[in-house]
Structure formats: structure tokens, C-alpha cells
Short mmCIF file of C-alpha atoms and ligand atoms in Angstrom, two decimals:
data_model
loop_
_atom_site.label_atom_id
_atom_site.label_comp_id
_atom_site.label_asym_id
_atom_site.label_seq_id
_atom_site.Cartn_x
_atom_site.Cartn_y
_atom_site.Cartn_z
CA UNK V 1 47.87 -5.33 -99.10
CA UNK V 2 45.87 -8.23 -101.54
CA UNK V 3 43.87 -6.77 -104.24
CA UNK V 4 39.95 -6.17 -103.33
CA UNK V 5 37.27 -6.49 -105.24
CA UNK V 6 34.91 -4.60 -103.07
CA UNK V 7 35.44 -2.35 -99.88
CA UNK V 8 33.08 -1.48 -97.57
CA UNK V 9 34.81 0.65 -95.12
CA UNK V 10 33.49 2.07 -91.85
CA UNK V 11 34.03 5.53 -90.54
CA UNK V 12 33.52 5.83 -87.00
CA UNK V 13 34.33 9.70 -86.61
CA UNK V 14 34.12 10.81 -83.03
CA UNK V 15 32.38 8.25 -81.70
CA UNK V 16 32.51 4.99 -80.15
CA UNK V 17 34.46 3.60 -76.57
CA UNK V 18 36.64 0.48 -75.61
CA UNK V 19 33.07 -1.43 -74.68
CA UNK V 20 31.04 -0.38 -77.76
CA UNK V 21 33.75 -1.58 -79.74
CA UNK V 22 34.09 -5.22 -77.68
CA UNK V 23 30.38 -5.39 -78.35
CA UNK V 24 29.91 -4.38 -81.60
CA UNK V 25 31.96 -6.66 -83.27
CA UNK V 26 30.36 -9.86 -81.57
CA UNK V 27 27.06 -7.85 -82.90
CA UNK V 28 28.60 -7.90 -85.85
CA UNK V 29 29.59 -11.01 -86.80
CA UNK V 30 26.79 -12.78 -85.52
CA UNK V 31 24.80 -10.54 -87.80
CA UNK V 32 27.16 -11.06 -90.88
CA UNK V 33 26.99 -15.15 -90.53
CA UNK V 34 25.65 -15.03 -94.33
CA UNK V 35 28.25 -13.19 -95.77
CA UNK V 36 30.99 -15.94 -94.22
CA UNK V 37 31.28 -17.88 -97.24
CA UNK V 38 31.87 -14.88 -99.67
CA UNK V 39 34.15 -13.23 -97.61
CA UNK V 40 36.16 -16.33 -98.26
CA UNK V 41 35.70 -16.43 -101.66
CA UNK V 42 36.26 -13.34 -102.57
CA UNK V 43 38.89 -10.42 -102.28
CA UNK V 44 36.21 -8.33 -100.46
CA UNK V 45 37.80 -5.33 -98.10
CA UNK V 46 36.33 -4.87 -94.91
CA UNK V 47 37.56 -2.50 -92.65
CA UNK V 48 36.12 0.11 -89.39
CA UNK V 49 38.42 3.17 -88.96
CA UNK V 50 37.51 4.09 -85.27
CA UNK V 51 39.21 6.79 -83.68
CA UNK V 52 42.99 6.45 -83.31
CA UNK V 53 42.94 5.77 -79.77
CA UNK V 54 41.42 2.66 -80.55
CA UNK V 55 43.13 1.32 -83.07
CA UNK V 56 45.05 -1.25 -81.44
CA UNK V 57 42.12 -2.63 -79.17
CA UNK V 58 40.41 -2.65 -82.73
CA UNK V 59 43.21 -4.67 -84.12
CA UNK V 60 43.28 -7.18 -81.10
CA UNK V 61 39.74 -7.73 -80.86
CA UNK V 62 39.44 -8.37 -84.28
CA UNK V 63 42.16 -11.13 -84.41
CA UNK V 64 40.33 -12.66 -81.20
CA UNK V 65 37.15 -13.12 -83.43
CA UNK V 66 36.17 -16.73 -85.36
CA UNK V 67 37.68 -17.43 -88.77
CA UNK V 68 37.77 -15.45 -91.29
CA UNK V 69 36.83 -12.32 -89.38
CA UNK V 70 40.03 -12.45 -87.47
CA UNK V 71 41.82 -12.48 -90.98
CA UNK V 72 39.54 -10.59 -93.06
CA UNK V 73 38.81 -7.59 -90.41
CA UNK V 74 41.11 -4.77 -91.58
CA UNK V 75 41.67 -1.48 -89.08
CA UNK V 76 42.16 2.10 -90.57
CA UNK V 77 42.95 5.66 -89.07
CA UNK V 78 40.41 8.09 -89.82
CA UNK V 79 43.45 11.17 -90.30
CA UNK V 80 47.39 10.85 -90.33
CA UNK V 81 49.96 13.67 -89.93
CA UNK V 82 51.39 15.40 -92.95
CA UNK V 83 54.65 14.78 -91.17
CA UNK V 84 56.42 11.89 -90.23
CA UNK V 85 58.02 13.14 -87.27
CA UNK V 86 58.42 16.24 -85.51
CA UNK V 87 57.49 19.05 -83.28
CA UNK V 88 54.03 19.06 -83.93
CA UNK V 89 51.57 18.26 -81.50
CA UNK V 90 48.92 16.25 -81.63
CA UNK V 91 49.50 14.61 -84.24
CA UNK V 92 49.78 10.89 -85.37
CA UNK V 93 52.63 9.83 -88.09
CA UNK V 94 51.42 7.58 -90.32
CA UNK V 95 54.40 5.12 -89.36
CA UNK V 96 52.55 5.29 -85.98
CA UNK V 97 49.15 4.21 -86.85
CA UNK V 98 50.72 1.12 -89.37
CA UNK V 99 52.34 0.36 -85.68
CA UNK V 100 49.26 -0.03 -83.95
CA UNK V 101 48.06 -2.15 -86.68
CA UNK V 102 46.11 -0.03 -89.33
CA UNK V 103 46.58 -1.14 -92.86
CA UNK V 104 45.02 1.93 -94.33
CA UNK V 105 43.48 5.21 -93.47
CA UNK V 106 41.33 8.01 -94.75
CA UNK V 107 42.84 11.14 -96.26
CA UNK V 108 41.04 14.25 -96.94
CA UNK V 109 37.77 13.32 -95.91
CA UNK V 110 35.66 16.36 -95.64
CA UNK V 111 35.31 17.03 -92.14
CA UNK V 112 38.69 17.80 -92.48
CA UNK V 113 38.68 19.66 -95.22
CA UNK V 114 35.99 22.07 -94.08
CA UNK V 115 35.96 22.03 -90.11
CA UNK V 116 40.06 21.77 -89.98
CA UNK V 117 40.52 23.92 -92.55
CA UNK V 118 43.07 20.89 -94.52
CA UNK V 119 43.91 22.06 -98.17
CA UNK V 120 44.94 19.86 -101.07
CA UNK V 121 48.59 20.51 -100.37
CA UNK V 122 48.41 19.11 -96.85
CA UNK V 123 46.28 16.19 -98.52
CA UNK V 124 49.16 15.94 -101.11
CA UNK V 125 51.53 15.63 -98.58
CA UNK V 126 49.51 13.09 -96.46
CA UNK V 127 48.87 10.76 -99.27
CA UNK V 128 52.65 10.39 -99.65
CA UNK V 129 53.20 9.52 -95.95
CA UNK V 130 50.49 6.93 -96.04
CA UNK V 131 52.18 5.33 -99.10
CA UNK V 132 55.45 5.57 -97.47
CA UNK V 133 54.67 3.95 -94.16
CA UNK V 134 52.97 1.37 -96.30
CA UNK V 135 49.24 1.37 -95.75
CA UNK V 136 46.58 2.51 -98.07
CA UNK V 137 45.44 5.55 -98.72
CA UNK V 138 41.79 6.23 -99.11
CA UNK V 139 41.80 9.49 -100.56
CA UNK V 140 38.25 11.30 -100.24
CA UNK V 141 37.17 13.89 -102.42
CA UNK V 142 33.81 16.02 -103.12
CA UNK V 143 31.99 18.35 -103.79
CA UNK V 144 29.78 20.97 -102.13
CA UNK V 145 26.28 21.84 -102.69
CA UNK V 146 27.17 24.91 -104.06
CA UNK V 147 30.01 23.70 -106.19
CA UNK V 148 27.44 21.09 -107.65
CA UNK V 149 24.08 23.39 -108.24
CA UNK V 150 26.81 26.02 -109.66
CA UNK V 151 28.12 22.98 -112.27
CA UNK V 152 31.30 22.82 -111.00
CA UNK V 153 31.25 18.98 -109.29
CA UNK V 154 33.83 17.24 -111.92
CA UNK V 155 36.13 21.04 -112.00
CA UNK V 156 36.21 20.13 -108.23
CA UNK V 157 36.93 16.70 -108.11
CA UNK V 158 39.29 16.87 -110.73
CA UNK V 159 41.20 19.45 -108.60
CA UNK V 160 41.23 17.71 -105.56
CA UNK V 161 42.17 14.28 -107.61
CA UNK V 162 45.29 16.18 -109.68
CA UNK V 163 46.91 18.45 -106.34
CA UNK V 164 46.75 14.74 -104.62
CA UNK V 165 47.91 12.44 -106.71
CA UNK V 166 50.52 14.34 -108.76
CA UNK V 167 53.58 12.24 -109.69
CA UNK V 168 52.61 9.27 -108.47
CA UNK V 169 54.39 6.34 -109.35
CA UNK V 170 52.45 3.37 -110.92
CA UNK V 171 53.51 1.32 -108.04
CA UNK V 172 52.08 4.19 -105.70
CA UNK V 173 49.11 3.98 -108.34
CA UNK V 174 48.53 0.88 -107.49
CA UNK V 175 48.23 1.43 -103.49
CA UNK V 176 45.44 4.18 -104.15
CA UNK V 177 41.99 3.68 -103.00
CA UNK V 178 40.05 6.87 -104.19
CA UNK V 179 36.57 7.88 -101.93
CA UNK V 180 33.96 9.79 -103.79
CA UNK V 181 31.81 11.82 -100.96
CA UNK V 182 29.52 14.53 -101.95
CA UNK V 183 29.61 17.11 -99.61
CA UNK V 184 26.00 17.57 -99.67
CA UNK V 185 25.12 13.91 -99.24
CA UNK V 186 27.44 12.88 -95.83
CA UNK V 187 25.69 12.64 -92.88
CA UNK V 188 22.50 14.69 -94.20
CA UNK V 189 20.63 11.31 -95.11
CA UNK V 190 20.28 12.62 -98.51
CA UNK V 191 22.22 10.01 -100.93
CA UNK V 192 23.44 10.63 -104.24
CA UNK V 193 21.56 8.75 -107.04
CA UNK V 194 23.51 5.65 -108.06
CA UNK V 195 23.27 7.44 -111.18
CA UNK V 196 24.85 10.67 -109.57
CA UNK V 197 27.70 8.17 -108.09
CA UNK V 198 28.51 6.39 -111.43
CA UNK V 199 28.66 9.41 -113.43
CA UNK V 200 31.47 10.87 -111.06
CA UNK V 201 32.51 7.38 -110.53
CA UNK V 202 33.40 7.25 -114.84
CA UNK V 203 35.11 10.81 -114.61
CA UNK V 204 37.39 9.53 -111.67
CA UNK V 205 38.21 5.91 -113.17
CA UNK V 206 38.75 8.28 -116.30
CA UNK V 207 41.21 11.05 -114.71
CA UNK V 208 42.86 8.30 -112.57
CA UNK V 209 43.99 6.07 -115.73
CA UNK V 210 44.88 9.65 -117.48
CA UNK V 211 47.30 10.41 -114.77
CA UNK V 212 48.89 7.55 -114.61
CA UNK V 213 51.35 8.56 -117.11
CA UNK V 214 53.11 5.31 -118.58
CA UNK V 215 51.91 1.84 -119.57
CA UNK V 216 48.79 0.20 -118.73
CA UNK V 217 46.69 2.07 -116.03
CA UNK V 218 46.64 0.34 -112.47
CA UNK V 219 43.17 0.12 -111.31
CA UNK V 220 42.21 2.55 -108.35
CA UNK V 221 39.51 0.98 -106.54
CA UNK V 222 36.55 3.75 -106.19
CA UNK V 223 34.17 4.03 -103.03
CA UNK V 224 31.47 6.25 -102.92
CA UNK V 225 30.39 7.42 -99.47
CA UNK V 226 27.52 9.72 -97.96
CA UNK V 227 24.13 8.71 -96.26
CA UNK V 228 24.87 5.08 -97.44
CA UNK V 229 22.50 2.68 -95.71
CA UNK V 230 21.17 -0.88 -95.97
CA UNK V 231 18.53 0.27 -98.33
CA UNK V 232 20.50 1.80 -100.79
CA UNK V 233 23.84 0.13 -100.68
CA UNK V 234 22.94 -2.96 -102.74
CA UNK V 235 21.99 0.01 -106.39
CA UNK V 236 24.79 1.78 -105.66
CA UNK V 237 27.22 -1.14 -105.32
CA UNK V 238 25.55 -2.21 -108.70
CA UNK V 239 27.08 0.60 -110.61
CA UNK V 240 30.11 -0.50 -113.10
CA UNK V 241 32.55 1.96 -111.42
CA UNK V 242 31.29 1.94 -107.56
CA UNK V 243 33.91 -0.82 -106.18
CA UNK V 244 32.12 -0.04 -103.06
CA UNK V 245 31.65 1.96 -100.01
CA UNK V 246 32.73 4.36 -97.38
CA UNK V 247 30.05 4.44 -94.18
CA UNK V 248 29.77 6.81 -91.55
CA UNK V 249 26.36 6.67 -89.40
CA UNK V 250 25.08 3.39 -90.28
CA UNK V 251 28.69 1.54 -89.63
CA UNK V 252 27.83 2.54 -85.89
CA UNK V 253 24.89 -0.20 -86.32
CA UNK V 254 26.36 -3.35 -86.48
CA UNK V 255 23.62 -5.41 -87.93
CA UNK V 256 22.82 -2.24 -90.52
CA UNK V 257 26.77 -2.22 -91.34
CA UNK V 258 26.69 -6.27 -91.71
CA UNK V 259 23.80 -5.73 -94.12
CA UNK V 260 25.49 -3.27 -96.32
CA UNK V 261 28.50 -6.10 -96.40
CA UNK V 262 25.57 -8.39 -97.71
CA UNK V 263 25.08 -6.17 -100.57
CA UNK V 264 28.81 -6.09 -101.40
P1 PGA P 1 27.57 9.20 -93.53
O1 PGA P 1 29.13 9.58 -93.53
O2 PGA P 1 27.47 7.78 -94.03
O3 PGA P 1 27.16 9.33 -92.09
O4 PGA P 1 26.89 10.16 -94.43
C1 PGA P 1 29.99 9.15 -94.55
C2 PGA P 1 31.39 9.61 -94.28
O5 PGA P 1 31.55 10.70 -93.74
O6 PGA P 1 32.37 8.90 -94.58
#
């Protein structure tokens, strides 16, 4: 996939039906008319991950829609399998969802971390399958309230950053979109500062480019995500090292989600 120079990247969760999604997007892009001429201008990455059942209506709608949505609209999964194939029920390869169209998908977000109980290993594993089947990762990582009022947010991220991306390649490197989501600030409608964001923002940029062991650093775009909205999307966006974001309950509002593209 191109280079972006923002993302803003909606996160559907469990929500969401074959109509809502017909409808939305003609919401949307009658909503987003202003933002036409930047979009193409500029590498900006816009993408809705809706459940994986809908992924290919996603993807066919999308290309049905006026120029440049129909080229600019990018589909993700929301979760891939650790495995690529297999005995294991359930599940989605990662090969599977770049067949129904998705050029990228979310790894590790939180809900999975805490309700399904998926460790760093199984993240590990996950961000190699994405890379392999050739769509982007968007690796998500955060911490707790606890783990932040007890000082240990950076300890934390830079856990969940090292057991994922160990022994990358620079090329894989270069695939990596990284998510920063506070625990404490997704779906609670309490935000983190854009001051908050960019200070975890500047440890992330900083651990990424250590990791990357030889030459010059690739640059890992960096997304923060939690109770992003209209109203704060434009200060956090404004932060040196927020490349943009990752929206849950307000990408369910189409002319709130084409809003927060306005402020990309
Ligand atoms: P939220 O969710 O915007 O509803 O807080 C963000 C996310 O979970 O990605």
C-alpha cells in the first residue's frame, strides 16, 4: 500500500448490518464533499473496519461510490487468526480477509486483549500473518488505568511494542502502522490530552526507530485512538507525532466520522 500521511481509521466493533452500511456511506460522502479536494491531494488513509462478515459488501460498495471515494475508501478486518490455516474454528486467516478485499486490519486492539484474553505472543504471531498475506498491520497498544495512575504507561507500551514487533525486517518496518489506545480512554468518552497522546506518541516514534536495528529508521505511522470525536480530533491531529486516528463510536456517525476526516 502508498505511503499516508494521515489515517483516520474507523472501528466498527460489533455493530452495524448490510443496510446501515449501504446508507452510511452515501451519508458519508455527501457529508465529506469538503474534504474531496484534499483527499486528492494528499496521501490521506481512510479506511472503516466493519465486522468481517462485511467486508466484501464494504469493499463493493465502496468502489460503487463517486471519484475518489471509490479509490480512496480502504476496508480493514477488525481481528485476523494467528494461523494461516488450520483446524481452528472460527477463525479468519489473514490471507482470507486480503481476499475479500481488506488492505489492512487491527491487531491487538484491547477488546481483545482483555475480553478474549489475546497475549502479546498471539499478537506477535498475528502481526506476522498480516505482513505475510500483505496488508497492514495496525498494531494497537495501551495502557490501563491502573498501569497509568501506578506509572507504568511507557513500561507497558514498551512491552507490548518489543513482544510484537521483534525481528522485524525494515521492509516489514515499513508496513507497520502502530495504534496508541489508552485503555482508560476507549469508549468511556474520556480522551487523553493531546498532550497525554504526544508524549506516548514521542516514546513510540522513539522505541520504533530504536528497534529497527540497521540503517535509517522507516517511519511507522502512529494513530492514537479512544473517545476521539469531532471536537477533539482537529488538537490531537495537531500533535508532531499523532499521524492520526483510530475511531470507534463516533465512526458509526457518518457526518461526525466525515468531520473528524476534515480535521485530518
Ligand atoms: P472509541 O473506540 O472511539 O469508541 O473510544 C476506539 C477504539 O476502540 O478503537
Amino acid at each position: 500500500m502508498e505511503k499516508k500521511d494521515k489515517w483516520v481509521i474507523g472501528n466498527w466493533k460489533l455493530q452495524g448490518s448490510h443496510a446501515f452500511l449501504q446508507s452510511y456511506l452515501n451519508e458519508f460522502v455527501s457529508a465529506a464533499q469538503a474534504s474531496v479536494d484534499r483527499l486528492e491531494q494528499e496521501r490521506i488513509g481512510l479506511a472503516l473496519c466493519p465486522p468481517a462478515c462485511y467486508l466484501r459488501d464494504a469493499v463493493k460498495l465502496m468502489a460503487q461510490l463517486p471519484s475518489p471515494w471509490a479509490s480512496r475508501f480502504l476496508v480493514g478486518a477488525q481481528n485476523i487468526a494467528q494461523h494461516a490455516s488450520g483446524a481452528y474454528t472460527g477463525e479468519l486467516a489473514a490471507d482470507m480477509v486480503s481476499d475479500c478485499g481488506a488492505a489492512l486490519t487491527l491487531i491487538g486492539h484491547s477488546e481483545r486483549r482483555q475480553v478474549f484474553g489475546e497475549t502479546d505472543v498471539q499478537v506477535c504471531a498475528k502481526v506476522r500473518q498480516a505482513l505475510d498475506a500483505d496488508i497492514t498491520p495496525v498494531l494497537c497498544v495501551g495502557e490501563t488505568l491502573v498501569e497509568r495512575e501506578a506509572d507504568q504507561t511507557l513500561e507497558v507500551i514498551g512491552r507490548q511494542l518489543g513482544e510484537a514487533c521483534a525481528n522485524l525486517s525494515s521492509d516489514q518496518w515499513s508496513r507497520l502502522v502502530v495504534a496508541y489506545e489508552p485503555v482508560w480512554a476507549i469508549g468511556t468518552g474520556r480522551t487523553a490530552t493531546p498532550d497525554q497522546a504526544q508524549t506516548v506518541h514521542a516514546f513510540i516514534r522513539a522505541r520504533c526507530e530504536q528497534m529497527q536495528a540497521s540503517g535509517a529508521p522507516g517511519y511507522v505511522p502512529l494513530l492514537y485512538g479512544g473517545s476521539v470525536k469531532a471536537e477533539n480530533a482537529k488538537a490531537l491531529m495537531s500533535e508532531p507525532d499523532v499521524d492520526g486516528v483510530l475511531v470507534g463510536g463516533a465512526s458509526l456517525k457518518p457526518a461526525e466520522f466525515a468531520q473528524i476526516l476534515g480535521a485530518a
